[in-house]
PDB file of C-alpha atoms in Angstrom:
ATOM      1  CA  MET A  34      20.750 -38.571  60.952  1.00 50.00           C
ATOM      2  CA  LYS A  35      18.645 -35.134  60.885  1.00 51.00           C
ATOM      3  CA  LYS A  36      21.407 -33.778  57.840  1.00 51.00           C
ATOM      4  CA  ILE A  37      20.113 -36.813  55.964  1.00 51.00           C
ATOM      5  CA  GLN A  38      16.607 -36.307  56.063  1.00 54.00           C
ATOM      6  CA  ILE A  39      16.739 -32.527  55.471  1.00 49.00           C
ATOM      7  CA  ILE A  40      18.466 -32.720  52.300  1.00 48.00           C
ATOM      8  CA  PRO A  41      15.554 -34.738  50.453  1.00 44.00           C
ATOM      9  CA  PHE A  42      13.247 -31.973  51.625  1.00 44.00           C
ATOM     10  CA  LEU A  43      15.270 -29.386  50.241  1.00 40.00           C
ATOM     11  CA  MET A  44      15.697 -30.984  46.871  1.00 42.00           C
ATOM     12  CA  ILE A  45      11.813 -31.957  47.072  1.00 42.00           C
ATOM     13  CA  LEU A  46      11.559 -27.707  47.988  1.00 38.00           C
ATOM     14  CA  PHE A  47      13.711 -26.785  45.072  1.00 41.00           C
ATOM     15  CA  LEU A  48      11.483 -28.774  42.498  1.00 41.00           C
ATOM     16  CA  SER A  49       8.382 -27.422  43.330  1.00 41.00           C
ATOM     17  CA  PHE A  50       9.272 -23.773  43.305  1.00 40.00           C
ATOM     18  CA  ASN A  51      11.004 -24.714  40.122  1.00 40.00           C
ATOM     19  CA  THR A  52       8.218 -26.590  38.210  1.00 35.00           C
ATOM     20  CA  ASN A  53       6.101 -23.351  39.609  1.00 35.00           C
ATOM     21  CA  ALA A  54       8.272 -20.720  37.552  1.00 33.00           C
ATOM     22  CA  GLN A  55       8.342 -23.037  34.824  1.00 34.00           C
ATOM     23  CA  VAL A  56       3.782 -23.148  34.781  1.00 31.00           C
ATOM     24  CA  SER A  57       3.685 -19.286  34.950  1.00 30.00           C
ATOM     25  CA  SER A  58       6.507 -19.159  31.929  1.00 31.00           C
ATOM     26  CA  LYS A  59       4.442 -21.374  30.270  1.00 35.00           C
ATOM     27  CA  LYS A  60       0.580 -19.491  30.804  1.00 36.00           C
ATOM     28  CA  LYS A  61       2.635 -15.947  29.257  1.00 52.00           C
ATOM     29  CA  SER A  62       2.961 -18.206  25.679  1.00 64.00           C
ATOM     30  CA  ILE A  63       0.057 -17.498  23.348  1.00 75.00           C
ATOM     31  CA  ASP A  64      -2.448 -19.913  22.895  1.00 80.00           C
ATOM     32  CA  ILE A  65      -3.782 -19.897  19.396  1.00 79.00           C
ATOM     33  CA  LYS A  66      -6.987 -21.176  19.572  1.00 86.00           C
ATOM     34  CA  ASP A  67      -7.840 -17.913  21.460  1.00 91.00           C
ATOM     35  CA  TYR A  68      -7.502 -16.406  18.101  1.00 95.00           C
ATOM     36  CA  VAL A  69      -9.030 -16.497  14.700  1.00 96.00           C
ATOM     37  CA  LEU A  70      -6.781 -15.649  11.583  1.00 97.00           C
ATOM     38  CA  PHE A  71      -7.024 -13.308   9.004  1.00 98.00           C
ATOM     39  CA  GLY A  72      -4.674 -12.904   6.496  1.00 97.00           C
ATOM     40  CA  GLU A  73      -1.454 -15.333   6.308  1.00 97.00           C
ATOM     41  CA  LYS A  74      -1.261 -17.965   8.863  1.00 95.00           C
ATOM     42  CA  PHE A  75       1.874 -17.430  11.303  1.00 94.00           C
ATOM     43  CA  SER A  76       3.641 -18.879  13.880  1.00 89.00           C
ATOM     44  CA  SER A  77       3.814 -15.973  17.111  1.00 83.00           C
ATOM     45  CA  THR A  78       7.507 -16.159  17.612  1.00 81.00           C
ATOM     46  CA  LYS A  79       8.754 -12.732  18.863  1.00 92.00           C
ATOM     47  CA  VAL A  80       5.978 -10.673  19.943  1.00 96.00           C
ATOM     48  CA  TYR A  81       6.602  -7.468  21.394  1.00 97.00           C
ATOM     49  CA  SER A  82       4.209  -5.593  23.465  1.00 97.00           C
ATOM     50  CA  ASN A  83       2.898  -1.677  22.887  1.00 97.00           C
ATOM     51  CA  LYS A  84       5.438  -0.480  24.918  1.00 97.00           C
ATOM     52  CA  GLN A  85       8.209  -2.299  23.622  1.00 97.00           C
ATOM     53  CA  MET A  86       7.095  -1.698  19.941  1.00 98.00           C
ATOM     54  CA  LEU A  87       6.738   2.201  20.659  1.00 97.00           C
ATOM     55  CA  LYS A  88      10.305   1.570  21.426  1.00 97.00           C
ATOM     56  CA  LYS A  89      11.109   0.023  18.105  1.00 97.00           C
ATOM     57  CA  TYR A  90       9.034   2.876  15.818  1.00 97.00           C
ATOM     58  CA  GLU A  91      11.372   5.481  17.951  1.00 95.00           C
ATOM     59  CA  SER A  92      14.541   3.894  16.716  1.00 96.00           C
ATOM     60  CA  LEU A  93      13.200   4.210  13.166  1.00 95.00           C
ATOM     61  CA  LYS A  94      13.545   6.577  10.474  1.00 90.00           C
ATOM     62  CA  LYS A  95      11.776   7.489   7.226  1.00 86.00           C
ATOM     63  CA  GLY A  96      13.214   4.704   4.844  1.00 91.00           C
ATOM     64  CA  ASP A  97      13.856   1.831   7.852  1.00 95.00           C
ATOM     65  CA  THR A  98      11.976  -1.148   8.016  1.00 97.00           C
ATOM     66  CA  ILE A  99      11.598  -4.069  10.320  1.00 97.00           C
ATOM     67  CA  LYS A 100       9.807  -7.808  10.473  1.00 97.00           C
ATOM     68  CA  ALA A 101       7.847  -7.452  13.579  1.00 97.00           C
ATOM     69  CA  GLN A 102       4.883  -9.283  15.168  1.00 97.00           C
ATOM     70  CA  PHE A 103       3.006  -7.152  18.295  1.00 97.00           C
ATOM     71  CA  ARG A 104       0.587  -7.621  20.336  1.00 97.00           C
ATOM     72  CA  SER A 105      -1.615  -4.646  21.332  1.00 97.00           C
ATOM     73  CA  ASP A 106      -5.412  -3.169  21.537  1.00 98.00           C
ATOM     74  CA  ILE A 107      -7.213  -2.116  18.228  1.00 98.00           C
ATOM     75  CA  LYS A 108      -8.475   1.188  18.748  1.00 97.00           C
ATOM     76  CA  GLU A 109     -10.225   1.624  15.428  1.00 95.00           C
ATOM     77  CA  VAL A 110     -11.253  -0.156  12.111  1.00 96.00           C
ATOM     78  CA  CYS A 111     -11.983   1.190   8.596  1.00 94.00           C
ATOM     79  CA  LYS A 112     -16.025   1.087   9.079  1.00 92.00           C
ATOM     80  CA  LYS A 113     -16.662   0.261   5.093  1.00 92.00           C
ATOM     81  CA  LYS A 114     -14.438  -2.828   4.699  1.00 94.00           C
ATOM     82  CA  GLY A 115     -12.258  -3.592   7.626  1.00 96.00           C
ATOM     83  CA  CYS A 116      -9.407  -2.653   5.254  1.00 96.00           C
ATOM     84  CA  TRP A 117      -7.083  -1.001   8.085  1.00 96.00           C
ATOM     85  CA  MET A 118      -6.839  -0.548  11.658  1.00 97.00           C
ATOM     86  CA  SER A 119      -5.078   1.649  14.309  1.00 97.00           C
ATOM     87  CA  MET A 120      -3.535  -0.458  17.575  1.00 98.00           C
ATOM     88  CA  ASP A 121      -2.776   1.700  20.486  1.00 97.00           C
ATOM     89  CA  LEU A 122       0.903   2.027  21.382  1.00 97.00           C
ATOM     90  CA  ALA A 123       1.940   3.282  25.009  1.00 90.00           C
ATOM     91  CA  ASP A 124       1.943   7.080  25.437  1.00 92.00           C
ATOM     92  CA  SER A 125      -1.206   8.235  23.626  1.00 94.00           C
ATOM     93  CA  LYS A 126       0.394   6.955  20.050  1.00 96.00           C
ATOM     94  CA  GLU A 127      -0.428   4.316  17.546  1.00 97.00           C
ATOM     95  CA  SER A 128       0.063   2.239  14.608  1.00 98.00           C
ATOM     96  CA  PHE A 129      -1.725   2.672  11.586  1.00 96.00           C
ATOM     97  CA  VAL A 130      -1.962  -1.119  10.068  1.00 98.00           C
ATOM     98  CA  ARG A 131      -2.754  -1.655   6.570  1.00 97.00           C
ATOM     99  CA  PHE A 132      -3.058  -5.140   5.227  1.00 98.00           C
ATOM    100  CA  LYS A 133      -0.320  -6.502   2.473  1.00 96.00           C
ATOM    101  CA  ASP A 134      -1.944  -5.975  -1.034  1.00 96.00           C
ATOM    102  CA  TYR A 135      -5.571  -5.354   0.599  1.00 94.00           C
ATOM    103  CA  GLY A 136      -5.713  -8.659   0.287  1.00 96.00           C
ATOM    104  CA  PHE A 137      -7.753  -9.796   3.332  1.00 97.00           C
ATOM    105  CA  PHE A 138      -9.682  -7.461   6.178  1.00 97.00           C
ATOM    106  CA  VAL A 139     -10.686  -7.582   9.376  1.00 98.00           C
ATOM    107  CA  PRO A 140     -14.636  -7.601  10.936  1.00 97.00           C
ATOM    108  CA  LEU A 141     -15.965  -3.973  10.992  1.00 96.00           C
ATOM    109  CA  ASN A 142     -16.780  -4.476  14.875  1.00 96.00           C
ATOM    110  CA  ALA A 143     -12.749  -5.213  16.131  1.00 97.00           C
ATOM    111  CA  ASP A 144     -12.593  -1.719  17.840  1.00 96.00           C
ATOM    112  CA  LYS A 145     -11.354  -3.006  21.430  1.00 96.00           C
ATOM    113  CA  GLN A 146     -10.004  -6.221  20.616  1.00 97.00           C
ATOM    114  CA  ASN A 147      -6.624  -7.729  21.173  1.00 97.00           C
ATOM    115  CA  ALA A 148      -4.552  -8.348  18.101  1.00 97.00           C
ATOM    116  CA  ILE A 149      -1.424  -9.883  17.033  1.00 97.00           C
ATOM    117  CA  VAL A 150      -0.198  -8.666  13.973  1.00 98.00           C
ATOM    118  CA  ASN A 151       2.802  -9.881  11.481  1.00 98.00           C
ATOM    119  CA  GLY A 152       4.586  -7.805   9.046  1.00 98.00           C
ATOM    120  CA  ILE A 153       6.752  -5.013   8.728  1.00 98.00           C
ATOM    121  CA  ALA A 154       7.003  -2.022  10.996  1.00 98.00           C
ATOM    122  CA  TYR A 155       7.959   1.881   9.298  1.00 98.00           C
ATOM    123  CA  ILE A 156       7.695   5.428   9.220  1.00 96.00           C
ATOM    124  CA  ASP A 157       5.506   6.913   7.062  1.00 93.00           C
ATOM    125  CA  VAL A 158       4.190  10.827   5.961  1.00 89.00           C
ATOM    126  CA  VAL A 159       0.235  10.103   4.843  1.00 89.00           C
ATOM    127  CA  SER A 160      -0.806  13.324   3.056  1.00 94.00           C
ATOM    128  CA  VAL A 161      -3.753  15.423   4.063  1.00 96.00           C
ATOM    129  CA  ASP A 162      -5.979  13.686   0.909  1.00 96.00           C
ATOM    130  CA  GLU A 163      -4.956  10.226   2.360  1.00 93.00           C
ATOM    131  CA  LEU A 164      -5.924  11.126   6.259  1.00 94.00           C
ATOM    132  CA  ARG A 165      -9.434  12.798   4.833  1.00 94.00           C
ATOM    133  CA  HIS A 166      -9.736   9.444   3.119  1.00 93.00           C
ATOM    134  CA  TYR A 167      -9.108   7.667   6.420  1.00 89.00           C
ATOM    135  CA  ALA A 168     -11.347   9.708   8.431  1.00 92.00           C
ATOM    136  CA  LYS A 169     -14.342   9.348   6.144  1.00 91.00           C
ATOM    137  CA  ASP A 170     -14.107   5.505   6.417  1.00 88.00           C
ATOM    138  CA  GLY A 171     -13.402   5.867  10.063  1.00 86.00           C
ATOM    139  CA  GLY A 172     -17.126   7.115  10.204  1.00 89.00           C
ATOM    140  CA  LYS A 173     -15.858  10.795  11.131  1.00 92.00           C
ATOM    141  CA  SER A 174     -18.262  13.854  10.392  1.00 95.00           C
ATOM    142  CA  GLN A 175     -17.341  16.144   7.833  1.00 95.00           C
ATOM    143  CA  GLU A 176     -16.228  18.984  10.000  1.00 96.00           C
ATOM    144  CA  GLU A 177     -13.557  16.677  11.807  1.00 96.00           C
ATOM    145  CA  ILE A 178     -12.309  15.676   8.271  1.00 95.00           C
ATOM    146  CA  ASN A 179     -12.394  19.324   7.486  1.00 96.00           C
ATOM    147  CA  GLU A 180     -10.054  20.122  10.155  1.00 96.00           C
ATOM    148  CA  ILE A 181      -7.376  18.234   8.379  1.00 96.00           C
ATOM    149  CA  THR A 182      -4.593  20.349   7.215  1.00 96.00           C
ATOM    150  CA  LYS A 183      -1.457  18.884   7.426  1.00 95.00           C
ATOM    151  CA  PRO A 184       0.563  15.887   6.445  1.00 93.00           C
ATOM    152  CA  LYS A 185       1.180  13.541   9.319  1.00 90.00           C
ATOM    153  CA  ILE A 186       3.841  11.116  10.359  1.00 88.00           C
ATOM    154  CA  THR A 187       2.649   8.136  11.468  1.00 93.00           C
ATOM    155  CA  TYR A 188       4.127   4.871  12.544  1.00 97.00           C
ATOM    156  CA  ALA A 189       2.843   2.510   9.734  1.00 97.00           C
ATOM    157  CA  PHE A 190       2.450  -1.489   9.513  1.00 98.00           C
ATOM    158  CA  GLN A 191       1.813  -3.609   6.859  1.00 98.00           C
ATOM    159  CA  ALA A 192       0.641  -6.952   8.123  1.00 98.00           C
ATOM    160  CA  THR A 193       0.586 -10.105   6.189  1.00 98.00           C
ATOM    161  CA  GLY A 194      -1.854 -12.059   8.948  1.00 97.00           C
ATOM    162  CA  VAL A 195      -3.581 -10.847  11.964  1.00 98.00           C
ATOM    163  CA  LEU A 196      -4.720 -12.836  14.972  1.00 97.00           C
ATOM    164  CA  ILE A 197      -7.432 -11.269  16.871  1.00 97.00           C
ATOM    165  CA  LYS A 198      -8.920 -12.849  20.259  1.00 96.00           C
ATOM    166  CA  LYS A 199     -12.016 -14.719  20.161  1.00 93.00           C
TER     167      LYS A 199
END
């Protein structure tokens, strides 16, 4: 008789663990209501972390592109128009994000906000003139701008849409 009572108990115990696992996995999904959309609407399907995205970038060569979505913190936004932003990647690296066809902008005060970008990742070589332009738009001093003397290889991203956490 005791064996029969143990089986229902074990089933209830198993089901409670299984339900808890399902609930915790749902917490990791992205709730679109927590974000404000800029640019084209997109569904966040396979969103990479900043560390996963850095690995994707490291596997690219100049000329390669990949469609991707990743989530990270915004390090800096163009202080003139909000026409570009840099996003934090792991190991003190960053991704420089521009917006497709200059079609939308993000808020000038979006620094330090969490964001999800959707678009194309690629490797880019940015000229000295362009780097100085971005430094000026980013509010850097003339002294800092003058220190830019070499082109820079960057992890670039052309976003079609951006979700910024409220």
